[in-house]
Tab-separated table of N, CA and C in Angstrom:
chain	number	residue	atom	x	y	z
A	1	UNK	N	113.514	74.952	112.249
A	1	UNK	CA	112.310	74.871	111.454
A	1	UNK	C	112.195	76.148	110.620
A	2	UNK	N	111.933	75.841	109.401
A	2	UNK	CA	112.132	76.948	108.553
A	2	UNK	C	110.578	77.986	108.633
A	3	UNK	N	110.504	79.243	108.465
A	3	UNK	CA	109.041	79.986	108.613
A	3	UNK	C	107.967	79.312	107.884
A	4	UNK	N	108.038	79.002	106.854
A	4	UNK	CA	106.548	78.292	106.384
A	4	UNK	C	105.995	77.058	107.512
A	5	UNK	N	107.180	76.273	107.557
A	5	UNK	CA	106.687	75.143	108.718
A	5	UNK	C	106.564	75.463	109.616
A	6	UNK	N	106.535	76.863	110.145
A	6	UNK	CA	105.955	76.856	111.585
A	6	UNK	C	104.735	77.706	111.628
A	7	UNK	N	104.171	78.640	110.583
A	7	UNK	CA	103.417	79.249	110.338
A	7	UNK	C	102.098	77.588	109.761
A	8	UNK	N	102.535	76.889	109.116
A	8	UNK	CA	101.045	75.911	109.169
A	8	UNK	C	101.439	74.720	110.339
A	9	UNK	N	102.414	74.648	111.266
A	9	UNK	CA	102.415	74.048	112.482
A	9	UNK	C	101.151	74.689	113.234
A	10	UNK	N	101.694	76.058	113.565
A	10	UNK	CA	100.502	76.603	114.213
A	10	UNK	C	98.931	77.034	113.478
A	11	UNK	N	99.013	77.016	112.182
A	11	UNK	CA	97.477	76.627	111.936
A	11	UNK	C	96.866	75.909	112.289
A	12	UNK	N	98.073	74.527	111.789
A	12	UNK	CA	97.253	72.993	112.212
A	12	UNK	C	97.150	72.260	113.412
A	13	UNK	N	98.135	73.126	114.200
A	13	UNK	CA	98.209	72.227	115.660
A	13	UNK	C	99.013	72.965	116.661
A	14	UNK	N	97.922	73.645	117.492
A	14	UNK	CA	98.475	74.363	118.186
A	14	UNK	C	98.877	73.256	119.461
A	15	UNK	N	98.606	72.225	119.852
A	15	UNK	CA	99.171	71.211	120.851
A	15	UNK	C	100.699	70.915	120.573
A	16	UNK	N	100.847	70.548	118.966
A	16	UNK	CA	102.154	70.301	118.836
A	16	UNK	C	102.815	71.556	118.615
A	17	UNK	N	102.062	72.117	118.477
A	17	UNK	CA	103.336	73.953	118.474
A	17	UNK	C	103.586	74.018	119.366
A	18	UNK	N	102.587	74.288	120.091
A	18	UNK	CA	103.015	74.214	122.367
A	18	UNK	C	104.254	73.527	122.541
A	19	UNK	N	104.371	71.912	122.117
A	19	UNK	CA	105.197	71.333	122.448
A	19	UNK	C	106.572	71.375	122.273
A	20	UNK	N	106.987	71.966	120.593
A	20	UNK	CA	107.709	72.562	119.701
A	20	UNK	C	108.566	73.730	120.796
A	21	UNK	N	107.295	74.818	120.838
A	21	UNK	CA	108.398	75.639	121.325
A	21	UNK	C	108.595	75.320	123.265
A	22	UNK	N	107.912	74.551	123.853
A	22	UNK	CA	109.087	73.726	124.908
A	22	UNK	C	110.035	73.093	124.671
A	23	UNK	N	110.695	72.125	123.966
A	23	UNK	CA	111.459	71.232	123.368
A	23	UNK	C	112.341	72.455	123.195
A	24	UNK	N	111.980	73.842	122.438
A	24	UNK	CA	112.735	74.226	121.796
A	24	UNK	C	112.928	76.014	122.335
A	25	UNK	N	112.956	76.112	123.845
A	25	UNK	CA	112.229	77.604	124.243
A	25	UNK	C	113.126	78.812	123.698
A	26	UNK	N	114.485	78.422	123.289
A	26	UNK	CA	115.289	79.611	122.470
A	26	UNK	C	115.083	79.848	120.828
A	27	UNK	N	114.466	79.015	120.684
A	27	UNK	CA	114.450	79.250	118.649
A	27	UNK	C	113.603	80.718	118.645
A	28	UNK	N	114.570	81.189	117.640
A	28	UNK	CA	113.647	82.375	116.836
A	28	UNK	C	112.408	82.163	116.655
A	29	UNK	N	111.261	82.733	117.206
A	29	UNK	CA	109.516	82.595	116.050
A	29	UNK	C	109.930	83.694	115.350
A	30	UNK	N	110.217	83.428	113.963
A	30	UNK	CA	109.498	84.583	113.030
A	30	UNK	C	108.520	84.482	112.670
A	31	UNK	N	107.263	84.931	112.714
A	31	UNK	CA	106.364	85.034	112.122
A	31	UNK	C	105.710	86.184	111.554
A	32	UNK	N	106.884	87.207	111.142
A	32	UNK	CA	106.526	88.274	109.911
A	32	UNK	C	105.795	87.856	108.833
A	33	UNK	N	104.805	88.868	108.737
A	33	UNK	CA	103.884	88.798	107.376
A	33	UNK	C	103.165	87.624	107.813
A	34	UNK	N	102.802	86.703	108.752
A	34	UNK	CA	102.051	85.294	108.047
A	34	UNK	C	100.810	85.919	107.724
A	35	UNK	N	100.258	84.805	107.128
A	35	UNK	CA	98.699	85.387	106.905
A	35	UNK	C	98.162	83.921	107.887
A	36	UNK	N	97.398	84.806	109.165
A	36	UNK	CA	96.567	83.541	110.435
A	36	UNK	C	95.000	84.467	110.160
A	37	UNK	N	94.667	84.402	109.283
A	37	UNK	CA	93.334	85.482	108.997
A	37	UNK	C	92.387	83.800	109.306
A	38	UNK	N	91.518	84.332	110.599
A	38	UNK	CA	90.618	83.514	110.901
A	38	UNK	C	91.504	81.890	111.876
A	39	UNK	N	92.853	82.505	112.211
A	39	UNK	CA	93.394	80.710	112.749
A	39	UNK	C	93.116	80.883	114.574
A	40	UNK	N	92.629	79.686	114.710
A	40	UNK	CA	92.304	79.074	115.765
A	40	UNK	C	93.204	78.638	116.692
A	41	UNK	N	93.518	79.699	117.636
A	41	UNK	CA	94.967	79.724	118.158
A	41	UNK	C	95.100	79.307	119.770
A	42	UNK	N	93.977	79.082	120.323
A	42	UNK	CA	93.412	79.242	121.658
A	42	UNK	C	94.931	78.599	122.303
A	43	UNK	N	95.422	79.246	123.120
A	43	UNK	CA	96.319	78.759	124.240
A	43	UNK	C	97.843	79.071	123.677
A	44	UNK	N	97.568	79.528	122.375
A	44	UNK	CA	98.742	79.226	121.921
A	44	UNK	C	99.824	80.030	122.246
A	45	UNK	N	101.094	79.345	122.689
A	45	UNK	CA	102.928	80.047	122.954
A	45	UNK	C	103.239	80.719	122.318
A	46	UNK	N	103.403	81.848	122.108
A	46	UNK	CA	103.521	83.085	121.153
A	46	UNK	C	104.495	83.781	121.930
A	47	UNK	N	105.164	83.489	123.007
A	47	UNK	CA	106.030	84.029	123.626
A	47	UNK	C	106.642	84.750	122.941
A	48	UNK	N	107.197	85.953	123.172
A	48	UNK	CA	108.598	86.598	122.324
A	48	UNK	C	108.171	86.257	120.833
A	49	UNK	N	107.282	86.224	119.796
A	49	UNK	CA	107.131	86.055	119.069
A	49	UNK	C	107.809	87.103	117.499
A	50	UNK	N	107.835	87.173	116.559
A	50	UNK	CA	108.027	88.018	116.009
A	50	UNK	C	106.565	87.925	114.873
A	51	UNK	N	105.963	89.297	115.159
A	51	UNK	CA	104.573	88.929	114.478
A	51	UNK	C	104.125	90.631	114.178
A	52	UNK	N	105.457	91.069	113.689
A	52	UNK	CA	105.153	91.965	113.120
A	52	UNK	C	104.714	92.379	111.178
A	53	UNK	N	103.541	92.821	111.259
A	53	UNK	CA	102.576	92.867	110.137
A	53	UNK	C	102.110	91.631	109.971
A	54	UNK	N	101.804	90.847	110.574
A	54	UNK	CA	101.394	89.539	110.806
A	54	UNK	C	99.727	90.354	110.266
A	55	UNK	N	98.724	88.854	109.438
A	55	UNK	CA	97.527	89.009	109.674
A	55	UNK	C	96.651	88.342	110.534
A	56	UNK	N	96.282	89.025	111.613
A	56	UNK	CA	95.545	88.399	112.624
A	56	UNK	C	94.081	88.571	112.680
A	57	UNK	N	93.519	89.048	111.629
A	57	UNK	CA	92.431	89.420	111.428
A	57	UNK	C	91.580	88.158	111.611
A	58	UNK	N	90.330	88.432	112.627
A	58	UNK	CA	89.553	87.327	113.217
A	58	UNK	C	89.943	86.326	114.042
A	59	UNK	N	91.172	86.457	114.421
A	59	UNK	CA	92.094	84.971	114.471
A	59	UNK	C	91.458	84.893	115.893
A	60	UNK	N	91.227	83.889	116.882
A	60	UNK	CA	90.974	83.479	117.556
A	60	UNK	C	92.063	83.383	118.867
A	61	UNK	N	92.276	84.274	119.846
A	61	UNK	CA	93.606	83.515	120.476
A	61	UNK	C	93.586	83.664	122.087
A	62	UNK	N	92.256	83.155	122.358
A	62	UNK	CA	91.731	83.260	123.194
A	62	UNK	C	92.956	82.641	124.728
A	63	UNK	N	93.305	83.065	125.301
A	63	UNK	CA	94.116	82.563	126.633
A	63	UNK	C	95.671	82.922	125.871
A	64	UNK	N	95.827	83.049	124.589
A	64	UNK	CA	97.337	82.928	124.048
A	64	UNK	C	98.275	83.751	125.016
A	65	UNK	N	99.702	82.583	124.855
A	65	UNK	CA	100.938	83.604	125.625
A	65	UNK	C	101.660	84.557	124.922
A	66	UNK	N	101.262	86.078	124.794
A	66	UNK	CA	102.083	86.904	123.926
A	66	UNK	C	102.742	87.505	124.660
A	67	UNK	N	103.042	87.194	125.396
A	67	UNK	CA	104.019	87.930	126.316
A	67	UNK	C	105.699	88.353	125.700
A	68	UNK	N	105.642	89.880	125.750
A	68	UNK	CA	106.984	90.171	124.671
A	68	UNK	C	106.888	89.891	123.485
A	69	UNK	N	105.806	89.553	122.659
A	69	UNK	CA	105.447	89.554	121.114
A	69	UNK	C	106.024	90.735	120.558
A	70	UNK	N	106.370	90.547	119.804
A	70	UNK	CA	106.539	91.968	118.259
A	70	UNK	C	105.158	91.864	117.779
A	71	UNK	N	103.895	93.019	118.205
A	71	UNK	CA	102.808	92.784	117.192
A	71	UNK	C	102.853	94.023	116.423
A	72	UNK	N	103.562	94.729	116.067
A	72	UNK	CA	104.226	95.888	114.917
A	72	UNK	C	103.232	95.997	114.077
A	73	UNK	N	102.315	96.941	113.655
A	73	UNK	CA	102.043	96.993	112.315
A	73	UNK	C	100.770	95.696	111.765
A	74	UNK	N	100.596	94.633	113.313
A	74	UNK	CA	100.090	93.582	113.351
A	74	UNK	C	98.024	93.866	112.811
A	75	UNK	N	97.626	92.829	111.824
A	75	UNK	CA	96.409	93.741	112.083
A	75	UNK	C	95.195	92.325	112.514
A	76	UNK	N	94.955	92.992	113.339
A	76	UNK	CA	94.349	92.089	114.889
A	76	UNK	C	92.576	92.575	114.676
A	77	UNK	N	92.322	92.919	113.694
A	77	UNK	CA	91.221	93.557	113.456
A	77	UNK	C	89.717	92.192	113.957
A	78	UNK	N	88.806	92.720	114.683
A	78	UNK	CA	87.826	91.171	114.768
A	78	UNK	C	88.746	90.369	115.486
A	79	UNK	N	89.492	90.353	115.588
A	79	UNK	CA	90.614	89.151	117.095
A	79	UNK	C	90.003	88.893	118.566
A	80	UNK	N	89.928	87.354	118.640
A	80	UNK	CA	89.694	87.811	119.856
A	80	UNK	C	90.919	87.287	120.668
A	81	UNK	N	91.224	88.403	121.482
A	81	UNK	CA	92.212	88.480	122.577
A	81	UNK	C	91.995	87.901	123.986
A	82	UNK	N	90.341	87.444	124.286
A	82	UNK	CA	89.966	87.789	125.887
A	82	UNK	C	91.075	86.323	126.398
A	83	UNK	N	91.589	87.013	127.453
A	83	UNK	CA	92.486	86.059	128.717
A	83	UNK	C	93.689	86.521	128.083
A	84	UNK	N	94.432	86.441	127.145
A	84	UNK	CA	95.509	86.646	126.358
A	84	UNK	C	96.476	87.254	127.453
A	85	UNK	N	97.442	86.843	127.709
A	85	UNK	CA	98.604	87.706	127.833
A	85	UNK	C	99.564	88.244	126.800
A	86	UNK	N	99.298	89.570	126.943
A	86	UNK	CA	100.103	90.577	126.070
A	86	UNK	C	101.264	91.224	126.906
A	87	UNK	N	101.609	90.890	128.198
A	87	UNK	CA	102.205	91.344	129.197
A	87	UNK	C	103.893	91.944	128.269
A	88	UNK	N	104.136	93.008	128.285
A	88	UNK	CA	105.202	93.617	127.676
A	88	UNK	C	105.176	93.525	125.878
A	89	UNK	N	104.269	93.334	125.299
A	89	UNK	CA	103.955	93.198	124.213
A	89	UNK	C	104.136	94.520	123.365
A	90	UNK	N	104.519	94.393	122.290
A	90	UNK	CA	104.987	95.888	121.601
A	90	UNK	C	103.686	95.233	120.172
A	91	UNK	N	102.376	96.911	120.217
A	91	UNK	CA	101.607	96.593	119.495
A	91	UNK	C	101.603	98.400	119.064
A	92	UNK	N	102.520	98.658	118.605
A	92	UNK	CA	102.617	100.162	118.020
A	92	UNK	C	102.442	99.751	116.765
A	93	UNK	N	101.619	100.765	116.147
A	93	UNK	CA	100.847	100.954	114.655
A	93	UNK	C	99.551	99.393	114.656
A	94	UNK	N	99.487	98.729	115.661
A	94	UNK	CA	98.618	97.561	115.254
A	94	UNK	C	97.163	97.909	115.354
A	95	UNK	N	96.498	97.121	114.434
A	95	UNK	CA	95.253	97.662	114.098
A	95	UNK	C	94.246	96.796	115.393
A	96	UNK	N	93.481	97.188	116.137
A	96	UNK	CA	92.848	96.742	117.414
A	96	UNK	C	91.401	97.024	116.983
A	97	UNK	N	90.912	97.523	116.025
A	97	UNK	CA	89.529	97.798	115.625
A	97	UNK	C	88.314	96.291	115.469
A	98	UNK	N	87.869	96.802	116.410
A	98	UNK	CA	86.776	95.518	116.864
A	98	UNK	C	87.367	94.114	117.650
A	99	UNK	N	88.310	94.114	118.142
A	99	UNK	CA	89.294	93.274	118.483
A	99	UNK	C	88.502	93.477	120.517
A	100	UNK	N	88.413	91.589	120.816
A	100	UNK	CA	88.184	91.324	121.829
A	100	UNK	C	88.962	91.626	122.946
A	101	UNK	N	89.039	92.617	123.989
A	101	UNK	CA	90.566	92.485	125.132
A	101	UNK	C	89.854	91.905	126.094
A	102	UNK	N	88.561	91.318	126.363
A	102	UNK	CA	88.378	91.022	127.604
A	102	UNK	C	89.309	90.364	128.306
A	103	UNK	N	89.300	90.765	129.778
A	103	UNK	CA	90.436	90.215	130.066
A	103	UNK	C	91.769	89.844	130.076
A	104	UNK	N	92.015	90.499	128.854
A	104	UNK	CA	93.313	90.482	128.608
A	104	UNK	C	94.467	91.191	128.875
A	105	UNK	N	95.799	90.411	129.487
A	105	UNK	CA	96.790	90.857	130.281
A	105	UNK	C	97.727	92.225	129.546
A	106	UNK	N	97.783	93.676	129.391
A	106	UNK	CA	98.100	94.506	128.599
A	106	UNK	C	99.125	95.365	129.312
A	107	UNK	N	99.601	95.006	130.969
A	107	UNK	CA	100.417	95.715	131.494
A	107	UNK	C	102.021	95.231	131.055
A	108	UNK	N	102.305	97.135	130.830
A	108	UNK	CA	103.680	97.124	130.302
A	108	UNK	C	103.505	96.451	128.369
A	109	UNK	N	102.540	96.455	127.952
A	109	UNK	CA	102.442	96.729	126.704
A	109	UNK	C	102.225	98.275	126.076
A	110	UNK	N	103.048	98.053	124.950
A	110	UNK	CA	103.470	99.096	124.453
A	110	UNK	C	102.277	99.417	123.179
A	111	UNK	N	101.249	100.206	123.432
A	111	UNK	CA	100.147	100.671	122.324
A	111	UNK	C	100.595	101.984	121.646
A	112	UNK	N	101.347	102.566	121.441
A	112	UNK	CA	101.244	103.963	121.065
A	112	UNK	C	100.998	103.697	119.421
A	113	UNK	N	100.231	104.321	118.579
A	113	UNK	CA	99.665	104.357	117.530
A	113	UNK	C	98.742	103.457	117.138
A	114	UNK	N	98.370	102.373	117.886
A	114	UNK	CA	97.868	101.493	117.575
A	114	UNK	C	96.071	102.025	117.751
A	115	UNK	N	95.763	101.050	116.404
A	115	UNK	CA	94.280	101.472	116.624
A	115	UNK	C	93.049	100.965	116.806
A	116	UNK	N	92.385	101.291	118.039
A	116	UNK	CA	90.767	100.949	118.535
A	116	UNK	C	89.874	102.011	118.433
A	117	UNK	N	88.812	101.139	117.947
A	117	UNK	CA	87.383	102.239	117.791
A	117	UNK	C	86.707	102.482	119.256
């Protein structure tokens, strides 16, 4: 699946993205640069993702699996994170300002530069 089609897969349907990346648990996610400003992501497989400079601003990703994500440079600004597993997640330089962690799984994630108010 080429990056545009999986960047409005997961806008439009995070059930069939779920399903996508079971069917499919070795494919590359790139998802460099998308713009998810405000996407409704709740639950969503983000495993190993690549989502560096990604815009996550407002995005919703409430319970999401980021476990081992690239969030590089990611800006997560207004996000809410609560339940999220970020478990080994690399979020150096990502912007965390006003961004929800309740609850959210952050051991063995990698924050150094990243920024919260």
């Amino acid at each position: 699946m080429k990056k545009q089609e999986m960047i409005e897969l997961l806008k439009t349907d995070v059930p069939e993205w779920n399903a996508f990346r079971e069917e499919n648990p070795e494919a590359k996610i790139d998802l460099s640069g998308a713009e998810l400003t405000g996407a409704v992501l709740y639950a969503a497989n983000l495993r190993r993702a690549d989502l560096r400079h990604a815009n996550l601003r407002e995005a919703s990703l409430l319970g999401a699996d980021l476990r081992g994500a690239d969030l590089r440079g990611a800006d997560l600004r207004d996000a809410t994170l609560r339940y999220a597993d970020l478990n080994c997640a690399d979020l150096r330089g990502a912007d965390l300002n006003c961004a929800d962690l309740s609850n959210a799984d952050l051991r063995g994630a990698v924050l150094g530069y990243a920024e919260r108010d």
